[in-house]
Every structure is written in C-alpha cells, then in structure tokens.
Coordinates of C-alpha atoms in Angstrom, one line a residue:
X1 CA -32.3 48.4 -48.8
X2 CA -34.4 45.5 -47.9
X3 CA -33.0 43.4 -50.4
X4 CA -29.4 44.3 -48.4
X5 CA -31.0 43.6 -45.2
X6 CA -32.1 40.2 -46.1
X7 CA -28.5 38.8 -47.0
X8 CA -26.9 39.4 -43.6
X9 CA -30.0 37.9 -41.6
X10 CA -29.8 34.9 -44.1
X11 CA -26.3 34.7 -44.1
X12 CA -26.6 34.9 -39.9
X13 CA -29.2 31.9 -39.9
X14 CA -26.9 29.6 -42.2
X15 CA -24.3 30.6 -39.1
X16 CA -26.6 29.8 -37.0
X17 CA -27.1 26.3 -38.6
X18 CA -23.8 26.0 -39.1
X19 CA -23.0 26.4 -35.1
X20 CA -26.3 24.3 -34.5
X21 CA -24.7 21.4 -36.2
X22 CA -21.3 21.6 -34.7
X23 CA -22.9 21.4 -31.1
X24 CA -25.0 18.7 -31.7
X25 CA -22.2 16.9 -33.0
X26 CA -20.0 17.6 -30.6
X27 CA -22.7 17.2 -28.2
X28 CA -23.2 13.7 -29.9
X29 CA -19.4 13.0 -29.4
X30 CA -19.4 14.2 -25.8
X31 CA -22.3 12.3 -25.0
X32 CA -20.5 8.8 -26.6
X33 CA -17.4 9.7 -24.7
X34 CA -19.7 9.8 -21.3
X35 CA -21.3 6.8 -22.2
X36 CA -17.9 5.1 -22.7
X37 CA -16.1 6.4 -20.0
X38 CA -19.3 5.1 -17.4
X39 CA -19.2 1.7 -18.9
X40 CA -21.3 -1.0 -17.2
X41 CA -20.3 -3.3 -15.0
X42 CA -19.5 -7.4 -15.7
X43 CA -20.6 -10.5 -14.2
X44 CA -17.3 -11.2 -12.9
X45 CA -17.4 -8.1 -10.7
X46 CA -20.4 -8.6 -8.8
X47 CA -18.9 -12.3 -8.5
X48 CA -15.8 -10.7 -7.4
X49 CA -17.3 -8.4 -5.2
X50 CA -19.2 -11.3 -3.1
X51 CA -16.5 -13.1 -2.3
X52 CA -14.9 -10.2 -0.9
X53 CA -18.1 -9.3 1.3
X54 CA -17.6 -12.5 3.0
X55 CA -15.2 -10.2 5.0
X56 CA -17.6 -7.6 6.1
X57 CA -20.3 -10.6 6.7
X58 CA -17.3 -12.3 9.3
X59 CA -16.5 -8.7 10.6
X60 CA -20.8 -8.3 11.5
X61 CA -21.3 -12.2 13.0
X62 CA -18.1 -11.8 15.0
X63 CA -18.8 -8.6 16.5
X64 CA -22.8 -9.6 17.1
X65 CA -22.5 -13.4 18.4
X66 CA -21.0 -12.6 21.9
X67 CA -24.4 -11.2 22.7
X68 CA -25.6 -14.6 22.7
X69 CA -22.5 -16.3 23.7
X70 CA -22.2 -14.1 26.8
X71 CA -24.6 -15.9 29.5
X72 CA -23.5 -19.5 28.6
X73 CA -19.5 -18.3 28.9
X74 CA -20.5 -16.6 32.6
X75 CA -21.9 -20.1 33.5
X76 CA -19.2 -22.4 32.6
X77 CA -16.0 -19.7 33.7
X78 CA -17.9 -18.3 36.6
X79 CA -16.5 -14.6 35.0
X80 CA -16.9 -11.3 37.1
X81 CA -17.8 -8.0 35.4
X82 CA -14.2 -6.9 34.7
X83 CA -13.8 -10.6 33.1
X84 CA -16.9 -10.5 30.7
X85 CA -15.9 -7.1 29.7
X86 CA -12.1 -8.2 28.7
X87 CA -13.7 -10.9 26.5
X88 CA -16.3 -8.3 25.0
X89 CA -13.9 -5.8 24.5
X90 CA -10.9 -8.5 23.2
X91 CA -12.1 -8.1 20.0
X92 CA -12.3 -4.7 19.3
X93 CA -8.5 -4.4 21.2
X94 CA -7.6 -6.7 18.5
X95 CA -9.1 -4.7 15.8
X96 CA -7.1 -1.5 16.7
X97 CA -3.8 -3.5 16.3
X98 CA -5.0 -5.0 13.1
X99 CA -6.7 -2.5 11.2
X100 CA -3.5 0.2 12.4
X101 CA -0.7 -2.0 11.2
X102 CA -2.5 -3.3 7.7
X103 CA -3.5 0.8 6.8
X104 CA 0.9 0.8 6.9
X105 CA 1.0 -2.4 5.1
X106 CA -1.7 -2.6 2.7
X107 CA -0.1 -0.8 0.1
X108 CA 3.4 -2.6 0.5
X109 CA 2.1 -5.9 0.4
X110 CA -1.5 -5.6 -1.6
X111 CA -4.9 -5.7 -0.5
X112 CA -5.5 -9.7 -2.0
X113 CA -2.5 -11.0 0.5
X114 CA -3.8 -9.4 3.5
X115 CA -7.2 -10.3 3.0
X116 CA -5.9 -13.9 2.9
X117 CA -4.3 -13.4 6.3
X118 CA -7.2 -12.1 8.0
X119 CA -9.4 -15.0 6.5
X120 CA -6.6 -17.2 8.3
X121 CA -6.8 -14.7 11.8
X122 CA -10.7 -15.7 11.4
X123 CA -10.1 -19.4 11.3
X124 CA -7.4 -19.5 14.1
X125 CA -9.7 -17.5 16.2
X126 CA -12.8 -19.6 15.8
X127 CA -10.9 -22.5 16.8
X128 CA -9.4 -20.7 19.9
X129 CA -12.7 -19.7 20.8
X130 CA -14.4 -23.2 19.8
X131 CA -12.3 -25.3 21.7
X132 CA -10.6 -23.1 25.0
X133 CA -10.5 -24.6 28.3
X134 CA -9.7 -21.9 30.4
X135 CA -10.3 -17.8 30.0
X136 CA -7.2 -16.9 29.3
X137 CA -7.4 -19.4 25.8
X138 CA -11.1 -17.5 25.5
X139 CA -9.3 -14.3 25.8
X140 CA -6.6 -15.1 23.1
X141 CA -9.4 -16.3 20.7
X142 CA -11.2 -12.7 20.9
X143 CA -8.1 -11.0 20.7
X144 CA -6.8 -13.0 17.6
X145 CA -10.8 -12.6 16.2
X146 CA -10.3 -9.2 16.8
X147 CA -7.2 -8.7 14.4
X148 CA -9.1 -10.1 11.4
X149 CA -11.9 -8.0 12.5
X150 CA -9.5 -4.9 12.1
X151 CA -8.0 -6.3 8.9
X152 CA -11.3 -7.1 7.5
X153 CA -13.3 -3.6 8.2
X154 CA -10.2 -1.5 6.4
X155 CA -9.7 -4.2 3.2
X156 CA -13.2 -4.5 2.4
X157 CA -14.3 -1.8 1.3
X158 CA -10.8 -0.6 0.1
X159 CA -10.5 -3.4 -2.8
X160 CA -14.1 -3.1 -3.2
X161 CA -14.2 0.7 -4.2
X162 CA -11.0 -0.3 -6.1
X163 CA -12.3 -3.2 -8.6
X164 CA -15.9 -1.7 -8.9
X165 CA -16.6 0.3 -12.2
X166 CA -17.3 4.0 -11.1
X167 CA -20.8 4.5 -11.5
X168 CA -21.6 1.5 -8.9
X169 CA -18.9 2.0 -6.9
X170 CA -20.5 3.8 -4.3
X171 CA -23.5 1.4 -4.3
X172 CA -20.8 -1.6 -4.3
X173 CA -19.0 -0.2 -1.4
X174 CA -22.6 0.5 0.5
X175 CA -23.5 -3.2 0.0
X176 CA -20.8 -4.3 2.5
X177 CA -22.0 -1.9 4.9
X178 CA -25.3 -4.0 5.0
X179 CA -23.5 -7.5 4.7
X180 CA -22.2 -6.5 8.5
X181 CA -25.6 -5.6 9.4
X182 CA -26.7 -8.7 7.7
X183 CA -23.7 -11.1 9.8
X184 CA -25.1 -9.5 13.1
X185 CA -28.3 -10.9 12.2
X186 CA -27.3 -14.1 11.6
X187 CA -24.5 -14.6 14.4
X188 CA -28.1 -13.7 17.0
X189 CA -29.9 -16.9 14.3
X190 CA -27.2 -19.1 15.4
X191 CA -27.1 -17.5 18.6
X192 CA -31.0 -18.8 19.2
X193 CA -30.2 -22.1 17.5
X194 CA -27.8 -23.1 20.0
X195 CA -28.7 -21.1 23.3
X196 CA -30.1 -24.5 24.9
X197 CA -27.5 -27.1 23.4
X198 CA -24.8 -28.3 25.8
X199 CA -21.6 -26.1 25.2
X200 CA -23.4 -24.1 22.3
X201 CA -21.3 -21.3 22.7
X202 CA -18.6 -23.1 21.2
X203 CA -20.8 -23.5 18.0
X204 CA -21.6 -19.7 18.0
X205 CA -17.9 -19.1 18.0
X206 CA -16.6 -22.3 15.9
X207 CA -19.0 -21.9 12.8
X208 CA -17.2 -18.8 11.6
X209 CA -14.3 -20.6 10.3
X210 CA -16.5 -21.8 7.8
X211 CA -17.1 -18.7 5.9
X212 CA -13.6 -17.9 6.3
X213 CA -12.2 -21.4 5.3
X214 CA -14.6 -20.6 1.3
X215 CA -13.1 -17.3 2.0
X216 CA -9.3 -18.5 2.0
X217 CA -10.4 -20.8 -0.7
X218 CA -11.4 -18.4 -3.2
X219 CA -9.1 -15.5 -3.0
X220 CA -6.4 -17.1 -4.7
X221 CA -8.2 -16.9 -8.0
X222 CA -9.4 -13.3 -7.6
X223 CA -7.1 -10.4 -9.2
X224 CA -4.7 -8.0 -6.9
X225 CA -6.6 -4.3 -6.9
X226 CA -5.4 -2.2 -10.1
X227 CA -4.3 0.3 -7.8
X228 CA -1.6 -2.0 -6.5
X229 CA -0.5 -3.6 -9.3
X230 CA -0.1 0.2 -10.6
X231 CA 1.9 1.4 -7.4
X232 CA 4.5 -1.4 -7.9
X233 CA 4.5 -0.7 -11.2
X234 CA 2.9 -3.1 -13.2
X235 CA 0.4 -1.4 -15.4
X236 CA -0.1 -4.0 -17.6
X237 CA -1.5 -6.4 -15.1
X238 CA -3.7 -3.6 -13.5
X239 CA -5.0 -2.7 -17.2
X240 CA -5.7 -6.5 -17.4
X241 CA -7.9 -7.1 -14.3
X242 CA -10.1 -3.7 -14.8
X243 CA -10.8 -5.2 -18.3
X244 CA -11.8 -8.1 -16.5
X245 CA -14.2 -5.4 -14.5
X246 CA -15.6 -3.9 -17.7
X247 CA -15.8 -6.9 -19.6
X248 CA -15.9 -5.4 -23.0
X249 CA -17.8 -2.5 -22.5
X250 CA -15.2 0.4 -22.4
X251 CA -12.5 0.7 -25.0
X252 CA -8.7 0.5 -24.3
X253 CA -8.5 4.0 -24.7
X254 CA -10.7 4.3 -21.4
X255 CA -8.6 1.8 -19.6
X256 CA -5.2 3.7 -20.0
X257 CA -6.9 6.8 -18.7
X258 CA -8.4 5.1 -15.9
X259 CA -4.6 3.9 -15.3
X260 CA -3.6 7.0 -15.3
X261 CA -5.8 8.7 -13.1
X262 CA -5.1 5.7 -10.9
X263 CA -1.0 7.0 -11.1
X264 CA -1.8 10.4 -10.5
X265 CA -3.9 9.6 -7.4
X266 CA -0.9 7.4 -6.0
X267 CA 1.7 10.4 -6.6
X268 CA -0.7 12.7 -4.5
X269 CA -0.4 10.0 -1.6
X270 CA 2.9 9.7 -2.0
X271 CA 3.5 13.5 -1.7
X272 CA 1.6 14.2 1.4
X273 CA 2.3 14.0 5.0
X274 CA 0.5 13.8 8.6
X275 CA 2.6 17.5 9.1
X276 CA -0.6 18.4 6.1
X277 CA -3.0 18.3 8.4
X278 CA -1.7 21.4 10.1
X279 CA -3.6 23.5 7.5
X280 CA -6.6 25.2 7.6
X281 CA -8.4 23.4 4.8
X282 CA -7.0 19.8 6.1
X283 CA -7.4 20.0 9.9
X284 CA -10.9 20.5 9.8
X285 CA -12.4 18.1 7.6
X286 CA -9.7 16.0 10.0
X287 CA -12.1 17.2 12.9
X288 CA -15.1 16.7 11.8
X289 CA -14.3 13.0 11.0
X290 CA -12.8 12.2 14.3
X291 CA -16.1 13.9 15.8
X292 CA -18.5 11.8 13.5
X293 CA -16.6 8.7 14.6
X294 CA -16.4 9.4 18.2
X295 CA -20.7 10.4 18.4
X296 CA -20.8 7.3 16.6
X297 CA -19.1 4.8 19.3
X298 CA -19.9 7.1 22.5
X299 CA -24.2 7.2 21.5
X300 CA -23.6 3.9 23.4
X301 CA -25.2 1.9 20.8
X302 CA -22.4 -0.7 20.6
X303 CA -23.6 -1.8 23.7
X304 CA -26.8 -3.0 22.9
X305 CA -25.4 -4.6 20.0
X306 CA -23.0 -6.8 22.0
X307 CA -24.4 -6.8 25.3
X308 CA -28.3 -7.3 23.9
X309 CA -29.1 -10.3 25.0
X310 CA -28.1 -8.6 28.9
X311 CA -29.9 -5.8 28.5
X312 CA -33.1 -7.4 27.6
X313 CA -32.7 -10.4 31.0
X314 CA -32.5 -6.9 33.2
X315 CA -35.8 -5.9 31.4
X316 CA -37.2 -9.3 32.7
X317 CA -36.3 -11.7 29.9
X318 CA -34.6 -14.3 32.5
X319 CA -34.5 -17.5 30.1
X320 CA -31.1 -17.6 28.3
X321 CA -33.3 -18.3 25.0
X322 CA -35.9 -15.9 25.4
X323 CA -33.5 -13.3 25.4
X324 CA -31.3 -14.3 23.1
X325 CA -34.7 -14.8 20.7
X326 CA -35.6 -11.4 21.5
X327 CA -32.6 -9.3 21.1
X328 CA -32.7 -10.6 17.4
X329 CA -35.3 -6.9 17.2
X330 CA -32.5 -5.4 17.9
X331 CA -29.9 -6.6 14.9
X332 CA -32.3 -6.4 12.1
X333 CA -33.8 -3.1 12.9
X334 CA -29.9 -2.0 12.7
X335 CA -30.0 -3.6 9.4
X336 CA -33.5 -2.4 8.4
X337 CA -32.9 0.9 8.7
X338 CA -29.4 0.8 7.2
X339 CA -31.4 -0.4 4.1
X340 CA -33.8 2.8 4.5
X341 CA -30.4 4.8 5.1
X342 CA -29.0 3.8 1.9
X343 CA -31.9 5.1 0.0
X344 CA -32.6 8.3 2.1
X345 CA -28.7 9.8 2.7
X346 CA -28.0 11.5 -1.2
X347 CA -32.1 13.4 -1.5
X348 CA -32.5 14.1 2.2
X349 CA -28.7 14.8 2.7
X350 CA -26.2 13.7 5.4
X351 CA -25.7 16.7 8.1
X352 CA -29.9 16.7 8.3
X353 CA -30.1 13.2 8.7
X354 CA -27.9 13.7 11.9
X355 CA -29.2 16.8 13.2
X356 CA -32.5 14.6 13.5
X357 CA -31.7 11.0 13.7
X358 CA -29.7 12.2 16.7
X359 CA -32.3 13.8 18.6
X360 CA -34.5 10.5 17.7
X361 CA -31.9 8.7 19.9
X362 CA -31.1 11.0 22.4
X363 CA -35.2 10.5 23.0
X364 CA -35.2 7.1 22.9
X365 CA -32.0 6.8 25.4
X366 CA -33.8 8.7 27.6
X367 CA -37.1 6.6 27.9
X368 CA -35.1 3.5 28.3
X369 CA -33.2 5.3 31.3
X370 CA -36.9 6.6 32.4
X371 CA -38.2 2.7 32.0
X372 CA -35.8 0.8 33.9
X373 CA -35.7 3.2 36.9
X374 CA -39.6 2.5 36.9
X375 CA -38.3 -1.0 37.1
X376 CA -35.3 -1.6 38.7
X377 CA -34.8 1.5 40.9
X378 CA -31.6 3.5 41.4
X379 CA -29.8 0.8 43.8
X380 CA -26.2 0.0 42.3
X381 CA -24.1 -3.2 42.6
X382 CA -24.4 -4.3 46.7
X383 CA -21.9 -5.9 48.5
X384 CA -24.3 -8.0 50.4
X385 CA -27.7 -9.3 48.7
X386 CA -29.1 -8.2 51.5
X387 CA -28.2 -4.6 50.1
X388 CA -31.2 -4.6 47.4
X389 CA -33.5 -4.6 50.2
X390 CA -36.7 -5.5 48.5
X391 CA -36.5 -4.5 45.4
X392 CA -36.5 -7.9 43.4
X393 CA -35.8 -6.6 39.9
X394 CA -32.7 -5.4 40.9
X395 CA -32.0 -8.5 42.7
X396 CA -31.9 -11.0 40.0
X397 CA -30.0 -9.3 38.0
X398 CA -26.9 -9.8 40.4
X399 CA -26.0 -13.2 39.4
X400 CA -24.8 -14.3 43.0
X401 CA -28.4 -13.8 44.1
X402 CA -32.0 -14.7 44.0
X403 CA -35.8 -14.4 45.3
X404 CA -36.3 -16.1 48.1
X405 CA -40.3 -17.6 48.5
X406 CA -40.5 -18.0 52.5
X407 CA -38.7 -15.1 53.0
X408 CA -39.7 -12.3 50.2
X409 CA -36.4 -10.7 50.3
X410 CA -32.9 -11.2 48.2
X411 CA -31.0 -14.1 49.5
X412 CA -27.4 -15.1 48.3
X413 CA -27.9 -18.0 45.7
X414 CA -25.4 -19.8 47.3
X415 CA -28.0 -19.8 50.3
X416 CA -31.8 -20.8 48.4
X417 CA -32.4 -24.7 47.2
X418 CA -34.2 -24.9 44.2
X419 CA -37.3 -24.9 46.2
X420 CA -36.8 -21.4 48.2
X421 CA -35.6 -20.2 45.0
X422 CA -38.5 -17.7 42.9
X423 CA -38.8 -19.6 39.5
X424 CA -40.4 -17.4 37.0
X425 CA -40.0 -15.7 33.6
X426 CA -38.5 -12.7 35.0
X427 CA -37.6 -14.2 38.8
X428 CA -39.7 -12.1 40.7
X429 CA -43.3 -12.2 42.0
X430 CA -45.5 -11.2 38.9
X431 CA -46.6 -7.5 39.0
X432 CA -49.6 -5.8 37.2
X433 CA -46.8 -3.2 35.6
X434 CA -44.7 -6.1 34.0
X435 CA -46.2 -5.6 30.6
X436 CA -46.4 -2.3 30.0
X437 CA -42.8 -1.8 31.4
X438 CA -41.5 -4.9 28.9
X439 CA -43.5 -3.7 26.2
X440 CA -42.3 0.3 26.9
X441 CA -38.8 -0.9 26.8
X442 CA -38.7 -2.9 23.8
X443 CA -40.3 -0.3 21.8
X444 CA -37.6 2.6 23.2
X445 CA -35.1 0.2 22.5
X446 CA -36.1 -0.1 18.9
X447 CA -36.7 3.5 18.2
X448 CA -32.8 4.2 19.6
X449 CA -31.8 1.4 17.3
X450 CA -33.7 3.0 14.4
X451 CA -32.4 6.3 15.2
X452 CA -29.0 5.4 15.0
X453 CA -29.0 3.2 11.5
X454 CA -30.3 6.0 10.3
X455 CA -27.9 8.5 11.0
X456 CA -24.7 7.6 12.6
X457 CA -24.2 4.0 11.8
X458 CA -24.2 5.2 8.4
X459 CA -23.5 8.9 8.0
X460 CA -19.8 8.9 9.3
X461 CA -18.4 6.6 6.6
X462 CA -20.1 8.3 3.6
X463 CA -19.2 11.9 5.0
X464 CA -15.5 10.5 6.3
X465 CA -14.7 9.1 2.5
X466 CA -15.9 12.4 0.8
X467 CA -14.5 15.4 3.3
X468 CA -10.7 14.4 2.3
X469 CA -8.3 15.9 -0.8
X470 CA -7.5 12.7 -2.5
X471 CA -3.4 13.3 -1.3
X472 CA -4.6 13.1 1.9
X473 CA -8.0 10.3 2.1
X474 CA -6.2 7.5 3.0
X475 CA -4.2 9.2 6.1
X476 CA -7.1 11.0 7.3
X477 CA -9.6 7.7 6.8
X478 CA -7.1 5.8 8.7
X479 CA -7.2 8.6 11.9
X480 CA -10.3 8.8 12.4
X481 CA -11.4 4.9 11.7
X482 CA -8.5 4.6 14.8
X483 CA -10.6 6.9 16.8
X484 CA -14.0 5.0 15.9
X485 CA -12.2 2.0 16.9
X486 CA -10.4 3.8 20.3
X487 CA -13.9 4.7 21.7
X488 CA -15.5 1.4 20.3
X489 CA -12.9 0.1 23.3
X490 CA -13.9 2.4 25.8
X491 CA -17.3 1.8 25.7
X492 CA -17.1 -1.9 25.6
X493 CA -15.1 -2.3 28.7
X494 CA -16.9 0.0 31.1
X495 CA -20.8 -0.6 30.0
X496 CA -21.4 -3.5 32.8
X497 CA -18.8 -1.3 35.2
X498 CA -21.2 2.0 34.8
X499 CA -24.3 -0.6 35.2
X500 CA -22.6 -1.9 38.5
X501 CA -21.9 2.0 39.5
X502 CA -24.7 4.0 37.7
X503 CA -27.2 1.6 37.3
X504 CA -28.9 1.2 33.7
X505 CA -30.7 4.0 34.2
X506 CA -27.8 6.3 35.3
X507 CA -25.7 4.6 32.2
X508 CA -28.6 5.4 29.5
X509 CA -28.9 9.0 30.6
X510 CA -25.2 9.3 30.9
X511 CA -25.1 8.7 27.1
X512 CA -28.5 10.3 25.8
X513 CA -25.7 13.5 27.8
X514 CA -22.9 12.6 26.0
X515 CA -25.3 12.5 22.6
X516 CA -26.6 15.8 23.3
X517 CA -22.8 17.1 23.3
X518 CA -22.0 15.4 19.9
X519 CA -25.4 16.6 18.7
X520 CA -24.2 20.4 19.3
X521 CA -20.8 20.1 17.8
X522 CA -22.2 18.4 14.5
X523 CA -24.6 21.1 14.3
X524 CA -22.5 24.4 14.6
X525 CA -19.3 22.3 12.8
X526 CA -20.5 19.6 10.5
X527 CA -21.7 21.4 6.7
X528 CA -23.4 19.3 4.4
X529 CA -21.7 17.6 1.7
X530 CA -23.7 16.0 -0.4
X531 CA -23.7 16.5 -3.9
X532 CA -20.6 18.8 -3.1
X533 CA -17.1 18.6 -5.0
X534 CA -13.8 18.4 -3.2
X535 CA -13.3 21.8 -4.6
X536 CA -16.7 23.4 -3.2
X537 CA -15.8 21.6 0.1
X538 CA -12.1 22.8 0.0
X539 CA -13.5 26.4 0.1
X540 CA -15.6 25.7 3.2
X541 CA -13.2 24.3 4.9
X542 CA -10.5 27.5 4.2
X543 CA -13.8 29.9 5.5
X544 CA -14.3 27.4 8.8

C-alpha cells in the first residue's frame, strides 16, 4: 500500500515540474514579449520632440509677455480699460478660432502642415505687433498671435503623444506642459530686459518670430505623425517613421501591431458622433471635463498671469521695471509647482490634489481681497479725481490722476507739474503699514499661484485625456478645450472692468466665490482616475 501510494505522489510532483517549467517558460516568453513591445526610445525622438516644443514654448511667451508689455502700450496709445482688455483678450479670441477650425482640419491635412502654418501665424504676428502704428494694427497682431496660439496648444501635444514610444509618452507629452510654463518665464526675462528701452515693447513682441522662424525651419525635415500617414492610407510610410522612433529596438513584428492598433483606433473615430454623447456613460465624463476646464479659467488665475505686472503697481510697485521685475515670482512659481505637479499627480492622485489645491487658492484669493482692502479701500473707478477723496492708494492707481504735495488730496494729472506731483515708489506719502501690506500680498499671491499649478493648471489635461472611450477622445478633448478657451475670454476682458466696478478686493472675493462653487461640483461629481482603465471608468460613469 505504501509502495502504491508513493507512485501517484511521485508521478504528481513530476506534473508538478512539468507545469513549473511550462510557466516559467512561458513566463520567460511573456516577459520578452513585454520587453519588446515597451521598447526604448531613440535619439531622434527626443530630437524630434524639441523641435516640436518650440510650439508650446511660443504658446507660454506669447500669452505671458503682455504682462510686461501692458504699461508701455497704455503710454504710447493712451488706451482706456475696454481698450487694454481687447488687446489682452485678442489673443485668446484668436485661439478659439484657431484651435476650433485645426481640431476639423488636423486630420485632413496632417498635424506637420499645420504646425508649419501656425509657426508662419507666429511670425506674421510678431511683426504686426513689432512694428504697428496705430491700435487697430496692435489689435490685428494679437488676434493673428492668437490663432497660432490656438493651433499650437492642440498640435503639440497631439503629434507629441503620436511620435513618442508608449512608455514615455505620458512623460513626453507632460514636458510641453512645462515648456509653456517655462515660455512665461522667459517672455517676463525679456519683459525686465526691455521695460526701460525706448519702444521696448516692440522687442517683447518682435523677438518671438525668432523661435518660430528655427521653428519653420526645421519642420520640413521632421516625419508626418504615423497616425496620419495611416488614416490616408499609407502604412508603409507610418511603419517607416515609428522605426525611426524606436530605432532598432522593437522588431517589425511590433511595428505592424502598433499599425494596427493605430487602424483600429482611427475606425472607432470614424464611427462615432457628437449625437454619442447623449449616453449615460459619454455625457458625463463630457461634464466633468467641461467643469475641470471652466474652474480652471474662472479661479481667475489667468489674470495674474497676464495682467501681473498691474496687479503688483496697485500693490504699490509704481516703477514700470520694478513691477515688471517682480511679477517674474509669479511665472516661475506657476512653473515650479507644475514641476512638483508632475511628480505628485499619479501617488497622491488627481481628484485629491483638487479637493485640496483648491481650497489652498480659494484661501489665498481671499487674503489678497482681505489685503488690498487694507490698502486701497472699497472706492471703485470715480468720475472725478476728486471722487477718491483722500485715499491715495486708490488714487494713483487711476492713471488720469495723481498726489498732489501742497494740497494732500487727488488732483487730475492733467492739473499737477512735475513739482506738485508725489514722486515716490508707490506715489503716495510713505506709511508705517507699507511693508507689511507689500510683503502680505506678495506672499498670498504666491501661495494662490502655488495652489493652482498644483491642481488645476495641471489636473484638467491629465484627467480630460484619460475620462474619454478612445471613439470618442478627440471630440470630447476638443469640447471641452473650446470651453477652457470660452472662459479663458471671459475672464480676460472683464478683469480691469470688475476692478473699475468691484474694486480688487470685490474681484478677488468674487472668484475665491466662484472657486468655492467649482470646488463643490468637483467634489460630489469628479471620481478619481488614476491608475483606472477605460473599462473601470466606463462602469462609473454608467452608475453616475
């Protein structure tokens, strides 16, 4: 009986090495096959995928130099609020129109084309804006700025996610998102450099041709995306530039499949409709990206990004170039924090980071209302200068007026000679609260800043690219980047008018209100997404 007993448990462990062996080889195969189908990334692509950043770095400088550029252009064409808030808001007009009609175009005419024509927008609009005489030629120049800057902020990352290998794709397509931060940085450099030369706004403005010119200059030797050499049917020639992606590190077998996922994915556009959307699992990932894009644009922080250099003369920074100098705090904390973003986002996870980064800004909108009451009061936009009584802070910032010495009270400026006129860092007899109040601000304004790169200047695009079904990412991308862009409008053009009517401490609250009401919806509509599939999302969205 033992003897009987002893066969089957041998003959079980021989099965049992038997089966070990087959899963380690096949383990062992499986394991090659994920190795080859990762692949690594070549030389040429993070070659290829600089040039193509050049975009995003035109679409940050462009959008961040009229901070700078905003003073000098009120002194040489005498502009009122309405005026200074066309020319703000020209460019992000333009964008709409651009980045609407190249989401219809960009797959009939190819991504390389149309980022050749925006590079030429760019150009044309830095010499409109370098060499204008009057404000309706400025106008045209932002408007015309504007349309590359639309073109630009839809190509880039498009052909970028499209050429990059798919590990580093995500990390590819997140590096444009800090070359913008980076080009605001460096339009408020050149900003500083030429605050005091003689017509140095037309500098700020005229230099980004140059980027654009190497731009225009490049992309004729860079390969069309393989996704549209594959939709007009050209496999061959998309096969040819990924292998110029991979170098030699994946196998031909890898590239057809890559092809033909790439085919599969186009036939699931192709199938869909807007009339989708109209389904449960479709409309609400629809809404929750419109939402993210419109807290994104209506936290107000847009507005210290192009009107910084304003904000921070109303805090008391009077000299063009002092202002300018400091509202620099302002662009690289955006990019700082980006940075810290990036690396945060995937462990900490995306609907957390808002719930929190929101309430950091709402906080931080609120001491900067709190800070400039302390300073300038509640008295909105008089009539007469005479209107501000004596409340000088609020005085100087009405360009038509001005301290008076002899008489201690706001004068028209068109009334005070140089010598009645209060010359000063901030233009007002120094007070023992000046400091602190400067020093209060600054530090609000940088925790806002902070707040937002760390949730929604980030957040919506990573959450917007993963909420979609494939069929339907590029429609529903391109609705709710419309509404980012919509509301990107709205609150460029009325920031100065709310100022006028609200005064900045009215206008801060107003949005810290209108943050609170984005903060609820994210939180009782927004789920987390990270490290989700389409499939686990899919099922939320049919429970929602």
């Amino acid at each position: 009986r033992g003897n009987m007993e002893s066969k089957p448990k041998d003959h079980e462990n021989n099965n049992e090495k038997t089966l070990d062996s087959n899963v380690v080889t096949n383990e062992s195969v499986h394991s090659y096959d994920d190795i080859e189908q990762v692949g690594t990334a070549s030389l040429y692509t993070y070659i290829l995928v600089t040039c193509i950043c050049v975009g995003g770095f035109l679409f940050g400088y462009d959008t961040g130099v009229i901070s700078g550029a905003l003073q000098p252009l009120q002194d040489d064409f005498h502009m009122t609020t309405i005026d200074k808030e066309l020319v703000v808001g020209g460019t992000t007009f333009g964008a709409i129109f651009g980045g609407f009609f190249t989401g219809l175009l960009s797959d009939r005419f190819g991504r390389k084309p149309l980022i050749m024509i925006s590079c030429l927008m760019f150009i044309a609009g830095a010499l409109l804006l370098a060499l204008p005489r009057s404000y309706g030629v400025l106008l045209f120049g932002r408007l015309v700025v504007g349309v590359g800057v639309g073109m630009s902020s839809l190509l880039v990352p498009v052909y970028i996610s499209e050429v990059s290998p798919k590990q580093i794709r995500g990390r590819l397509t997140t590096l444009n998102t800090l070359v913008v931060t980076f080009g605001q940085v460096i339009a408020y450099v050149i900003n500083i450099a030429f605050s005091n030369v003689p017509n140095g706004w037309r500098y700020m403005f005229g230099l980004a041709g140059i980027p654009a010119l190497i731009q225009l200059l490049v992309m004729p030797f860079l390969p069309e995306s393989p996704r549209r050499m594959v939709i007009v049917g050209k496999p061959d020639q998309a096969k040819a530039a990924l292998r110029r992606v991979y170098g030699d590190s994946v196998s031909d077998k890898f590239l057809d499949r890559e092809i033909a996922t790439i085919q599969e994915e186009v036939d699931l556009t192709r199938s869909s409709t807007y009339k989708d959307f109209k389904k449960r699992e479709n409309y609400h990932p629809l809404f929750i990206a419109c939402i993210l894009q419109a807290a994104q644009q209506f936290s107000g922080f847009n507005t210290a990004m192009y009107y910084a250099a304003t904000i921070l003369r109303m805090a008391g920074f009077r000299d063009h170039q002092n202002s300018t100098t400091v509202a620099i705090i302002v662009s690289a904390t955006n990019m700082v924090f980006t940075g810290v973003a990036i690396g945060l986002i995937d462990r900490v996870g995306r609907r957390r980071m808002l719930v929190v980064t929101i309430l950091i800004m709402v906080a931080g909108l609120i001491a900067l209302g709190g800070t400039f009451a302390a300073q300038q009061g509640f008295i909105t936009k008089q009539d007469l200068c005479s209107g501000y009584t004596t409340h000088c802070a609020r005085c100087v910032n009405d360009d038509n007026c001005g301290w008076s010495i002899s008489q201690d009270v706001c004068m028209p400026l068109s009334v005070l000679g140089d010598t009645d006129l209060y010359q000063s860092s901030t233009g007002c007899p120094p007070q023992s609260s000046d400091k602190a109040i400067t020093g209060v601000l600054l530090t609000f304004l940088i925790v806002y800043v902070a707040g937002y790169a760390l949730g929604l200047g980030y957040a919506p695009w990573v959450m917007q690219s993963e909420i979609f079904p494939i069929a339907l990412r590029g429609k529903g991308t391109g609705v709710a980047t419309g509404v980012n862009w919509i509301c990107n409008l709205i609150i460029s053009i009325t920031y100065l008018s709310m100022i006028d009517a609200m005064t900045a401490a009215g206008t801060f609250w107003f949005y810290a209100g209108i943050s609170l009401i984005f903060w609820g919806l994210i939180y009782f509509y927004v789920p987390e997404t990270a490290k989700l599939s389409l499939e686990e999302m899919n099922v939320i969205f049919q429970k929602k």
